[in-house]
Every structure is written in C-alpha cells, then in structure tokens.
Amino acid sequence: MSGNHPHDRSLSEMDVRVRALETLLVDKGLVDPAALDLLIETYEHRVGPHNGARVVARAWRDPAYRDWLAQDATAAIASLGYTGRQGEHMVALFNAPGVHHLVVCTLCSCYPWPVLGLPPAWYKSPAYRSRAVIDPKGVLTEFGVTLPETTEVRVYDSTAELRYLVIPEQPAGTQGWDEDRLASIVSRDAMIGTGLLKEAA
Amino acid sequence: MNGPHDLGGAQGFGPIALEADEPRFHAPWERRAFALTVAMGASGAWNLDQARSARESLPPALYLSSGYYQIWFEALERLLAERVLTGPGQSPAPGLRVLQADAVGAVLARGGPTEREPGGPARFAVGDAVCTRLMNPSGHTRLPRYIRGRCGRIEALRGVHVYPDTHAAGQGEQACWLYTVRFEAAGLWGPDTTAASVHVDCWEPYLEPAPR
C-alpha cells in the first residue's frame, strides 16, 4: 500500500527511529522534552532571515553602521540582538558593481543561524555543495539569476567557524526608504548570494 | 578524511532541488531529530568537531542518500552508542549536562565561540603567498580536498581558533591562527570554472609559505 494513502496512519521508519531514541533519552534523564520543544519553537518560528534583513537594511541606511559591519561584523550584528549559536564569528561580504559573493559550505552545512535561521534543504544538498565552488554562475542560473558576463563571482567556502552574510547592493530608487521598507525587499537567498532582492511591496 | 562529505568540485549530482516557500522542517521527525541533536550537543559528551567527524564517517552510500537531518540522526545514534550509553544496560556515562528548558535561551545566545587568546604571533600576514599542505589524513580535517596542495594569498587574519583536527581526535583545542585564503579559481579548476576566486578559511598548520 502506498505510504501516501490518506487512511494510512503508519509511521515512517525515520519517525519510528527518532521517537524510539527520544523515548530512550528521556527515560534515561538525558534530555528534557520541554527543552526540545523550545529549541524547535525557536528555530521554526523566531529565528529567520528577517533578522539578516534588518542588518542589511541598517547597513544601507547608515554608513557608520556599514563601516562597523565591515570592521567587526560580530559586534555590529550583536548590537541588533542577533548573537550566539552558529553566528559566533560573523563576516559581512559586500557586493559591489562587478563583484558578487556566494556562500557555501562544501564540507557540511555551516550557515549563519542567528541572522538567517536554519538552512534550506538545498543549501545542505550535494548538488549545491559540489557545484558552488566550481560553477557558481551555473548554480545562479538555476536560481534564475543571470549576472553580467563581466561580473566576477567570489565564492566563500565556510570551512571554519566564521559565518558569512552577503550584503547585496542597495537598489537604485530606494534611497530615503525607512528601515522596515528596506528590510522587506531583502530575501534570504540574496544574503547567501544565490538570489536577487524581492520586489518592493 | 576523504569522506563522502567532501563535495567541492564533484560532478554528477544533478540540478539543485529548489522549493518555493520551503518549510523549516519536512516531517515531524526532522523537528525532533534536530532538537535531540542540539540538546545532546550541549551535554558535553562530545564537541562540535567530534559531531562533524561522526557525520562524515558514515558509510558513503548512506551519507549521500540521506537528507541532512537523517545524517544528523545517524551520527547522533552512533555518538550515543560510543560515548554515552556505554554502561551496563545502556546506563549513561556519568557527568553529562542535561539541557533544561529554562537554560535554552542562554545556551543558544552564548553559542560556542572558538576564538582563543593568541599564544604567539601569526606566521603569515595579509597578502602573503601561501600554499596548502598536500595531505590526506584519515581523521577529521577542515581542509577540503579540492584545495590541498594549492597556492593562494592571505586575505585576512581571523584570530586564533580551536583546531578541529586535534579537537575531533580528543587531543585538545590546540588553538592556532586562522586565515581566510583567496585562491584564484582558474588555478584550482583550469578553464572549467565560472568562479573568479574561491576563499577558504585555513588554520595555520594547513599552510606553508609559497615557494619563491
């Protein structure tokens, strides 16, 4: 019978294995189920790319903040309240005319959690991790992004505990926008380097 | 190790599977596997480099056919069996911390910084020409295969950081200088690349001065 049948309530093999392990660890007193719930709640609903979008918007509006971000991204980002796990050591990469940055972790799934949340599945996939360092323009095409022929792509492979955040160029015509409106056009993928900015709402 | 995780430059994995409005988790078990991994990571039973080492030591066919939360889970089972549930009747090893709900916020906010006070001056300066060592350690390393034995220039000094190669092996932090090194893409791949440059974070033991 198909596992997708609507009346089929059986659990998948992974459901069974994970439940079994959780039960074992709770029984042994090694995990607090309420802590698990809170971890899930935090990363499913609270932390996400809206945080990184605030960083980008501030950098666009405030030259002093931009300079701080370039000098000490960890401190500049912490000043907005985004700190901690998988963002302990931050580096900002500034796109410029003719220069585009793309971030990957070829060895695993390193990603700046405090500013972007948990990585999307594609970021952790062999398809992305293998090709980003050799054919970034081909990768970008799959994301619907075509850069000018002369634009150079600099790929950052996150092999250490530094976590990279791409700061896209501020689009023409958005000078004078307030921070909320600027943040609303900053997409997750633009901060990884695989995407463009969103259309203004 | 030259495991299935070391994917930079590999070919044949096909198009990238993009998903509009992708959910954070794709199945209920992914939520629990994620949270169990983070919670047990705070127990002190192993460090982050040992967790990475366990993931990349999975059988290659299993690694490459699993989604990432399954990779985490497979490694978690192995780490628990090797390091935690080791007593009679799988009784836990003593001295482990239990992450309680009221500590989650503080633990996440603190994270696990890896920067340490320098014990000495950096060997290299920005702009120095360096080459990575040609090496194939059987244990954990963060020097990807595609960059071994290649030459580039120091782009930035990033401070002194815990050295994953020894940390994963239970030989202590042995913190050393960390650098971002810029490699010209054509020097890595020849003409078959659309990158201009590839920038890799390298610990000092991975590097030696470029031959003159």
PDB file of C-alpha atoms in Angstrom, chain B:
ATOM      1  CA  MET B   1      39.251  12.048   5.960  1.00  0.00           C
ATOM      2  CA  ASN B   2      38.438  11.760   2.293  1.00  0.00           C
ATOM      3  CA  GLY B   3      34.794  11.039   3.047  1.00  0.00           C
ATOM      4  CA  PRO B   4      31.573  11.472   1.108  1.00  0.00           C
ATOM      5  CA  HIS B   5      31.042  14.867   2.753  1.00  0.00           C
ATOM      6  CA  ASP B   6      33.960  16.469   0.927  1.00  0.00           C
ATOM      7  CA  LEU B   7      31.946  17.540  -2.084  1.00  0.00           C
ATOM      8  CA  GLY B   8      33.593  20.650  -3.512  1.00  0.00           C
ATOM      9  CA  GLY B   9      34.038  20.272  -7.267  1.00  0.00           C
ATOM     10  CA  ALA B  10      32.310  16.881  -7.504  1.00  0.00           C
ATOM     11  CA  GLN B  11      30.090  16.443 -10.543  1.00  0.00           C
ATOM     12  CA  GLY B  12      27.006  14.475 -11.429  1.00  0.00           C
ATOM     13  CA  PHE B  13      24.643  15.403  -8.579  1.00  0.00           C
ATOM     14  CA  GLY B  14      22.176  16.992 -10.959  1.00  0.00           C
ATOM     15  CA  PRO B  15      20.133  20.139 -10.611  1.00  0.00           C
ATOM     16  CA  ILE B  16      19.569  21.810  -7.259  1.00  0.00           C
ATOM     17  CA  ALA B  17      16.150  20.909  -5.854  1.00  0.00           C
ATOM     18  CA  LEU B  18      14.595  24.283  -5.116  1.00  0.00           C
ATOM     19  CA  GLU B  19      11.336  24.528  -3.272  1.00  0.00           C
ATOM     20  CA  ALA B  20       9.179  27.654  -3.113  1.00  0.00           C
ATOM     21  CA  ASP B  21       8.172  28.638   0.435  1.00  0.00           C
ATOM     22  CA  GLU B  22      10.141  25.737   1.807  1.00  0.00           C
ATOM     23  CA  PRO B  23       9.078  24.724   5.327  1.00  0.00           C
ATOM     24  CA  ARG B  24      11.778  24.696   8.010  1.00  0.00           C
ATOM     25  CA  PHE B  25      11.130  21.005   8.563  1.00  0.00           C
ATOM     26  CA  HIS B  26       9.737  18.497   6.081  1.00  0.00           C
ATOM     27  CA  ALA B  27       8.457  15.865   8.519  1.00  0.00           C
ATOM     28  CA  PRO B  28       7.682  15.744  12.246  1.00  0.00           C
ATOM     29  CA  TRP B  29      10.701  13.519  12.891  1.00  0.00           C
ATOM     30  CA  GLU B  30      13.017  16.187  11.439  1.00  0.00           C
ATOM     31  CA  ARG B  31      11.964  18.570  14.220  1.00  0.00           C
ATOM     32  CA  ARG B  32      12.715  16.034  16.924  1.00  0.00           C
ATOM     33  CA  ALA B  33      15.977  14.843  15.319  1.00  0.00           C
ATOM     34  CA  PHE B  34      17.135  18.460  15.080  1.00  0.00           C
ATOM     35  CA  ALA B  35      16.252  19.218  18.690  1.00  0.00           C
ATOM     36  CA  LEU B  36      17.748  15.975  20.027  1.00  0.00           C
ATOM     37  CA  THR B  37      20.998  16.726  18.211  1.00  0.00           C
ATOM     38  CA  VAL B  38      21.199  20.269  19.601  1.00  0.00           C
ATOM     39  CA  ALA B  39      20.210  19.173  23.116  1.00  0.00           C
ATOM     40  CA  MET B  40      22.717  16.322  23.237  1.00  0.00           C
ATOM     41  CA  GLY B  41      25.333  18.629  21.730  1.00  0.00           C
ATOM     42  CA  ALA B  42      25.007  20.680  24.921  1.00  0.00           C
ATOM     43  CA  SER B  43      25.575  17.637  27.118  1.00  0.00           C
ATOM     44  CA  GLY B  44      29.347  17.784  26.944  1.00  0.00           C
ATOM     45  CA  ALA B  45      29.545  14.172  25.750  1.00  0.00           C
ATOM     46  CA  TRP B  46      31.211  15.306  22.545  1.00  0.00           C
ATOM     47  CA  ASN B  47      32.298  18.544  20.907  1.00  0.00           C
ATOM     48  CA  LEU B  48      31.195  20.049  17.599  1.00  0.00           C
ATOM     49  CA  ASP B  49      34.210  18.728  15.730  1.00  0.00           C
ATOM     50  CA  GLN B  50      33.546  15.214  17.013  1.00  0.00           C
ATOM     51  CA  ALA B  51      29.926  15.531  15.845  1.00  0.00           C
ATOM     52  CA  ARG B  52      31.100  16.599  12.388  1.00  0.00           C
ATOM     53  CA  SER B  53      33.593  13.750  12.336  1.00  0.00           C
ATOM     54  CA  ALA B  54      30.819  11.257  13.166  1.00  0.00           C
ATOM     55  CA  ARG B  55      28.655  12.588  10.308  1.00  0.00           C
ATOM     56  CA  GLU B  56      31.395  12.379   7.717  1.00  0.00           C
ATOM     57  CA  SER B  57      32.392   8.903   8.912  1.00  0.00           C
ATOM     58  CA  LEU B  58      29.008   7.464   7.950  1.00  0.00           C
ATOM     59  CA  PRO B  59      29.148   4.889   5.155  1.00  0.00           C
ATOM     60  CA  PRO B  60      29.403   6.903   1.917  1.00  0.00           C
ATOM     61  CA  ALA B  61      26.300   5.360   0.338  1.00  0.00           C
ATOM     62  CA  LEU B  62      24.254   6.166   3.448  1.00  0.00           C
ATOM     63  CA  TYR B  63      25.618   9.716   3.632  1.00  0.00           C
ATOM     64  CA  LEU B  64      24.881  10.515   0.011  1.00  0.00           C
ATOM     65  CA  SER B  65      21.394   9.011   0.036  1.00  0.00           C
ATOM     66  CA  SER B  66      20.253  10.738   3.230  1.00  0.00           C
ATOM     67  CA  GLY B  67      18.745  14.149   3.816  1.00  0.00           C
ATOM     68  CA  TYR B  68      20.688  16.301   6.227  1.00  0.00           C
ATOM     69  CA  TYR B  69      18.571  15.717   9.328  1.00  0.00           C
ATOM     70  CA  GLN B  70      18.915  11.995   8.712  1.00  0.00           C
ATOM     71  CA  ILE B  71      22.682  12.438   8.534  1.00  0.00           C
ATOM     72  CA  TRP B  72      22.492  14.235  11.887  1.00  0.00           C
ATOM     73  CA  PHE B  73      20.362  11.461  13.332  1.00  0.00           C
ATOM     74  CA  GLU B  74      22.521   8.603  12.080  1.00  0.00           C
ATOM     75  CA  ALA B  75      25.566  10.314  13.600  1.00  0.00           C
ATOM     76  CA  LEU B  76      23.686  11.021  16.833  1.00  0.00           C
ATOM     77  CA  GLU B  77      22.850   7.326  17.270  1.00  0.00           C
ATOM     78  CA  ARG B  78      26.491   6.405  16.754  1.00  0.00           C
ATOM     79  CA  LEU B  79      27.796   9.104  19.106  1.00  0.00           C
ATOM     80  CA  LEU B  80      25.391   7.996  21.822  1.00  0.00           C
ATOM     81  CA  ALA B  81      26.360   4.362  21.437  1.00  0.00           C
ATOM     82  CA  GLU B  82      30.067   5.176  21.502  1.00  0.00           C
ATOM     83  CA  ARG B  83      30.180   7.839  24.181  1.00  0.00           C
ATOM     84  CA  VAL B  84      27.033   7.977  26.297  1.00  0.00           C
ATOM     85  CA  LEU B  85      25.029   4.772  26.621  1.00  0.00           C
ATOM     86  CA  THR B  86      28.088   2.766  27.475  1.00  0.00           C
ATOM     87  CA  GLY B  87      27.358   1.351  30.922  1.00  0.00           C
ATOM     88  CA  PRO B  88      25.616  -1.931  31.798  1.00  0.00           C
ATOM     89  CA  GLY B  89      22.087  -1.917  30.381  1.00  0.00           C
ATOM     90  CA  GLN B  90      22.995   1.201  28.390  1.00  0.00           C
ATOM     91  CA  SER B  91      23.250   3.291  31.515  1.00  0.00           C
ATOM     92  CA  PRO B  92      24.525   6.769  30.719  1.00  0.00           C
ATOM     93  CA  ALA B  93      28.100   7.802  31.214  1.00  0.00           C
ATOM     94  CA  PRO B  94      28.358   9.968  34.351  1.00  0.00           C
ATOM     95  CA  GLY B  95      28.837  13.729  34.439  1.00  0.00           C
ATOM     96  CA  LEU B  96      26.723  14.759  31.496  1.00  0.00           C
ATOM     97  CA  ARG B  97      24.850  18.054  31.499  1.00  0.00           C
ATOM     98  CA  VAL B  98      21.131  17.968  30.755  1.00  0.00           C
ATOM     99  CA  LEU B  99      19.867  20.957  28.791  1.00  0.00           C
ATOM    100  CA  GLN B 100      16.811  22.163  30.691  1.00  0.00           C
ATOM    101  CA  ALA B 101      14.136  24.282  29.062  1.00  0.00           C
ATOM    102  CA  ASP B 102      14.893  27.313  31.230  1.00  0.00           C
ATOM    103  CA  ALA B 103      18.516  27.288  30.062  1.00  0.00           C
ATOM    104  CA  VAL B 104      17.838  27.008  26.329  1.00  0.00           C
ATOM    105  CA  GLY B 105      17.790  30.764  25.676  1.00  0.00           C
ATOM    106  CA  ALA B 106      21.080  31.390  27.446  1.00  0.00           C
ATOM    107  CA  VAL B 107      22.801  28.375  25.869  1.00  0.00           C
ATOM    108  CA  LEU B 108      21.785  29.422  22.347  1.00  0.00           C
ATOM    109  CA  ALA B 109      22.739  33.067  22.968  1.00  0.00           C
ATOM    110  CA  ARG B 110      26.158  32.023  24.217  1.00  0.00           C
ATOM    111  CA  GLY B 111      26.781  29.569  21.408  1.00  0.00           C
ATOM    112  CA  GLY B 112      30.200  28.014  21.212  1.00  0.00           C
ATOM    113  CA  PRO B 113      32.792  30.651  20.365  1.00  0.00           C
ATOM    114  CA  THR B 114      36.000  29.083  19.089  1.00  0.00           C
ATOM    115  CA  GLU B 115      38.291  32.125  19.265  1.00  0.00           C
ATOM    116  CA  ARG B 116      41.030  31.979  21.894  1.00  0.00           C
ATOM    117  CA  GLU B 117      43.757  34.308  23.160  1.00  0.00           C
ATOM    118  CA  PRO B 118      46.805  34.176  20.871  1.00  0.00           C
ATOM    119  CA  GLY B 119      49.721  32.269  22.302  1.00  0.00           C
ATOM    120  CA  GLY B 120      52.103  33.824  19.828  1.00  0.00           C
ATOM    121  CA  PRO B 121      52.342  35.940  16.695  1.00  0.00           C
ATOM    122  CA  ALA B 122      50.780  34.906  13.406  1.00  0.00           C
ATOM    123  CA  ARG B 123      53.192  33.325  10.938  1.00  0.00           C
ATOM    124  CA  PHE B 124      51.574  34.970   7.911  1.00  0.00           C
ATOM    125  CA  ALA B 125      50.379  38.488   7.057  1.00  0.00           C
ATOM    126  CA  VAL B 126      47.735  39.779   4.668  1.00  0.00           C
ATOM    127  CA  GLY B 127      48.993  39.473   1.097  1.00  0.00           C
ATOM    128  CA  ASP B 128      51.466  36.675   1.808  1.00  0.00           C
ATOM    129  CA  ALA B 129      51.648  33.951  -0.835  1.00  0.00           C
ATOM    130  CA  VAL B 130      50.929  30.590   0.781  1.00  0.00           C
ATOM    131  CA  CYS B 131      50.269  27.015  -0.280  1.00  0.00           C
ATOM    132  CA  THR B 132      48.159  24.451   1.498  1.00  0.00           C
ATOM    133  CA  ARG B 133      49.844  21.263   2.533  1.00  0.00           C
ATOM    134  CA  LEU B 134      49.332  18.190   0.473  1.00  0.00           C
ATOM    135  CA  MET B 135      47.854  15.767   2.961  1.00  0.00           C
ATOM    136  CA  ASN B 136      45.269  13.034   3.277  1.00  0.00           C
ATOM    137  CA  PRO B 137      44.667  12.478   6.983  1.00  0.00           C
ATOM    138  CA  SER B 138      42.404   9.567   7.889  1.00  0.00           C
ATOM    139  CA  GLY B 139      40.921  11.624  10.727  1.00  0.00           C
ATOM    140  CA  HIS B 140      38.864  14.816  10.747  1.00  0.00           C
ATOM    141  CA  THR B 141      40.135  17.851   8.894  1.00  0.00           C
ATOM    142  CA  ARG B 142      38.549  21.015   7.562  1.00  0.00           C
ATOM    143  CA  LEU B 143      40.879  21.375   4.587  1.00  0.00           C
ATOM    144  CA  PRO B 144      38.773  20.225   1.619  1.00  0.00           C
ATOM    145  CA  ARG B 145      40.396  18.004  -0.971  1.00  0.00           C
ATOM    146  CA  TYR B 146      39.943  20.477  -3.806  1.00  0.00           C
ATOM    147  CA  ILE B 147      42.164  22.983  -2.063  1.00  0.00           C
ATOM    148  CA  ARG B 148      45.031  20.738  -0.899  1.00  0.00           C
ATOM    149  CA  GLY B 149      48.433  21.444  -2.386  1.00  0.00           C
ATOM    150  CA  ARG B 150      47.136  24.670  -3.951  1.00  0.00           C
ATOM    151  CA  CYS B 151      48.503  28.171  -3.646  1.00  0.00           C
ATOM    152  CA  GLY B 152      46.804  31.444  -2.862  1.00  0.00           C
ATOM    153  CA  ARG B 153      47.173  34.628  -0.858  1.00  0.00           C
ATOM    154  CA  ILE B 154      46.267  35.511   2.694  1.00  0.00           C
ATOM    155  CA  GLU B 155      43.182  37.722   2.556  1.00  0.00           C
ATOM    156  CA  ALA B 156      42.518  38.172   6.276  1.00  0.00           C
ATOM    157  CA  LEU B 157      43.688  37.089   9.702  1.00  0.00           C
ATOM    158  CA  ARG B 158      40.727  35.813  11.726  1.00  0.00           C
ATOM    159  CA  GLY B 159      42.262  35.372  15.147  1.00  0.00           C
ATOM    160  CA  VAL B 160      43.271  32.212  16.971  1.00  0.00           C
ATOM    161  CA  HIS B 161      40.702  29.424  16.835  1.00  0.00           C
ATOM    162  CA  VAL B 162      40.237  25.896  18.145  1.00  0.00           C
ATOM    163  CA  TYR B 163      41.952  23.496  15.750  1.00  0.00           C
ATOM    164  CA  PRO B 164      39.359  20.980  14.566  1.00  0.00           C
ATOM    165  CA  ASP B 165      41.831  18.298  13.530  1.00  0.00           C
ATOM    166  CA  THR B 166      43.030  17.743  17.098  1.00  0.00           C
ATOM    167  CA  HIS B 167      39.769  18.724  18.777  1.00  0.00           C
ATOM    168  CA  ALA B 168      37.895  15.995  16.910  1.00  0.00           C
ATOM    169  CA  ALA B 169      40.556  13.459  17.828  1.00  0.00           C
ATOM    170  CA  GLY B 170      40.250  14.159  21.560  1.00  0.00           C
ATOM    171  CA  GLN B 171      43.696  15.784  21.582  1.00  0.00           C
ATOM    172  CA  GLY B 172      42.573  19.154  22.884  1.00  0.00           C
ATOM    173  CA  GLU B 173      41.844  22.519  21.350  1.00  0.00           C
ATOM    174  CA  GLN B 174      45.423  23.354  20.244  1.00  0.00           C
ATOM    175  CA  ALA B 175      44.078  26.699  19.056  1.00  0.00           C
ATOM    176  CA  CYS B 176      46.044  28.310  16.241  1.00  0.00           C
ATOM    177  CA  TRP B 177      45.839  31.204  13.841  1.00  0.00           C
ATOM    178  CA  LEU B 178      43.056  31.097  11.296  1.00  0.00           C
ATOM    179  CA  TYR B 179      43.255  32.843   7.939  1.00  0.00           C
ATOM    180  CA  THR B 180      40.961  33.428   5.017  1.00  0.00           C
ATOM    181  CA  VAL B 181      42.945  32.497   1.905  1.00  0.00           C
ATOM    182  CA  ARG B 182      41.995  33.630  -1.579  1.00  0.00           C
ATOM    183  CA  PHE B 183      42.615  31.134  -4.370  1.00  0.00           C
ATOM    184  CA  GLU B 184      42.223  32.162  -7.990  1.00  0.00           C
ATOM    185  CA  ALA B 185      39.575  29.834  -9.415  1.00  0.00           C
ATOM    186  CA  ALA B 186      41.469  29.172 -12.664  1.00  0.00           C
ATOM    187  CA  GLY B 187      44.379  27.905 -10.570  1.00  0.00           C
ATOM    188  CA  LEU B 188      42.067  25.346  -8.955  1.00  0.00           C
ATOM    189  CA  TRP B 189      39.964  24.249 -11.879  1.00  0.00           C
ATOM    190  CA  GLY B 190      41.658  25.379 -15.080  1.00  0.00           C
ATOM    191  CA  PRO B 191      39.316  26.824 -17.661  1.00  0.00           C
ATOM    192  CA  ASP B 192      36.292  24.818 -16.441  1.00  0.00           C
ATOM    193  CA  THR B 193      35.038  27.279 -13.879  1.00  0.00           C
ATOM    194  CA  THR B 194      32.752  30.297 -13.729  1.00  0.00           C
ATOM    195  CA  ALA B 195      34.150  31.480 -10.394  1.00  0.00           C
ATOM    196  CA  ALA B 196      36.732  34.249 -10.214  1.00  0.00           C
ATOM    197  CA  SER B 197      38.083  33.180  -6.848  1.00  0.00           C
ATOM    198  CA  VAL B 198      37.388  30.760  -4.037  1.00  0.00           C
ATOM    199  CA  HIS B 199      38.010  31.872  -0.461  1.00  0.00           C
ATOM    200  CA  VAL B 200      38.668  29.236   2.176  1.00  0.00           C
ATOM    201  CA  ASP B 201      39.291  29.542   5.907  1.00  0.00           C
ATOM    202  CA  CYS B 202      42.535  27.736   6.720  1.00  0.00           C
ATOM    203  CA  TRP B 203      44.212  27.104  10.068  1.00  0.00           C
ATOM    204  CA  GLU B 204      47.929  27.819  10.212  1.00  0.00           C
ATOM    205  CA  PRO B 205      49.001  24.126  10.261  1.00  0.00           C
ATOM    206  CA  TYR B 206      47.331  23.732   6.860  1.00  0.00           C
ATOM    207  CA  LEU B 207      49.602  26.375   5.314  1.00  0.00           C
ATOM    208  CA  GLU B 208      53.206  26.849   4.340  1.00  0.00           C
ATOM    209  CA  PRO B 209      54.930  29.739   2.576  1.00  0.00           C
ATOM    210  CA  ALA B 210      54.707  29.575  -1.217  1.00  0.00           C
ATOM    211  CA  PRO B 211      57.996  28.585  -2.847  1.00  0.00           C
ATOM    212  CA  ARG B 212      59.837  31.589  -4.177  1.00  0.00           C
TER     213      ARG B 212
END
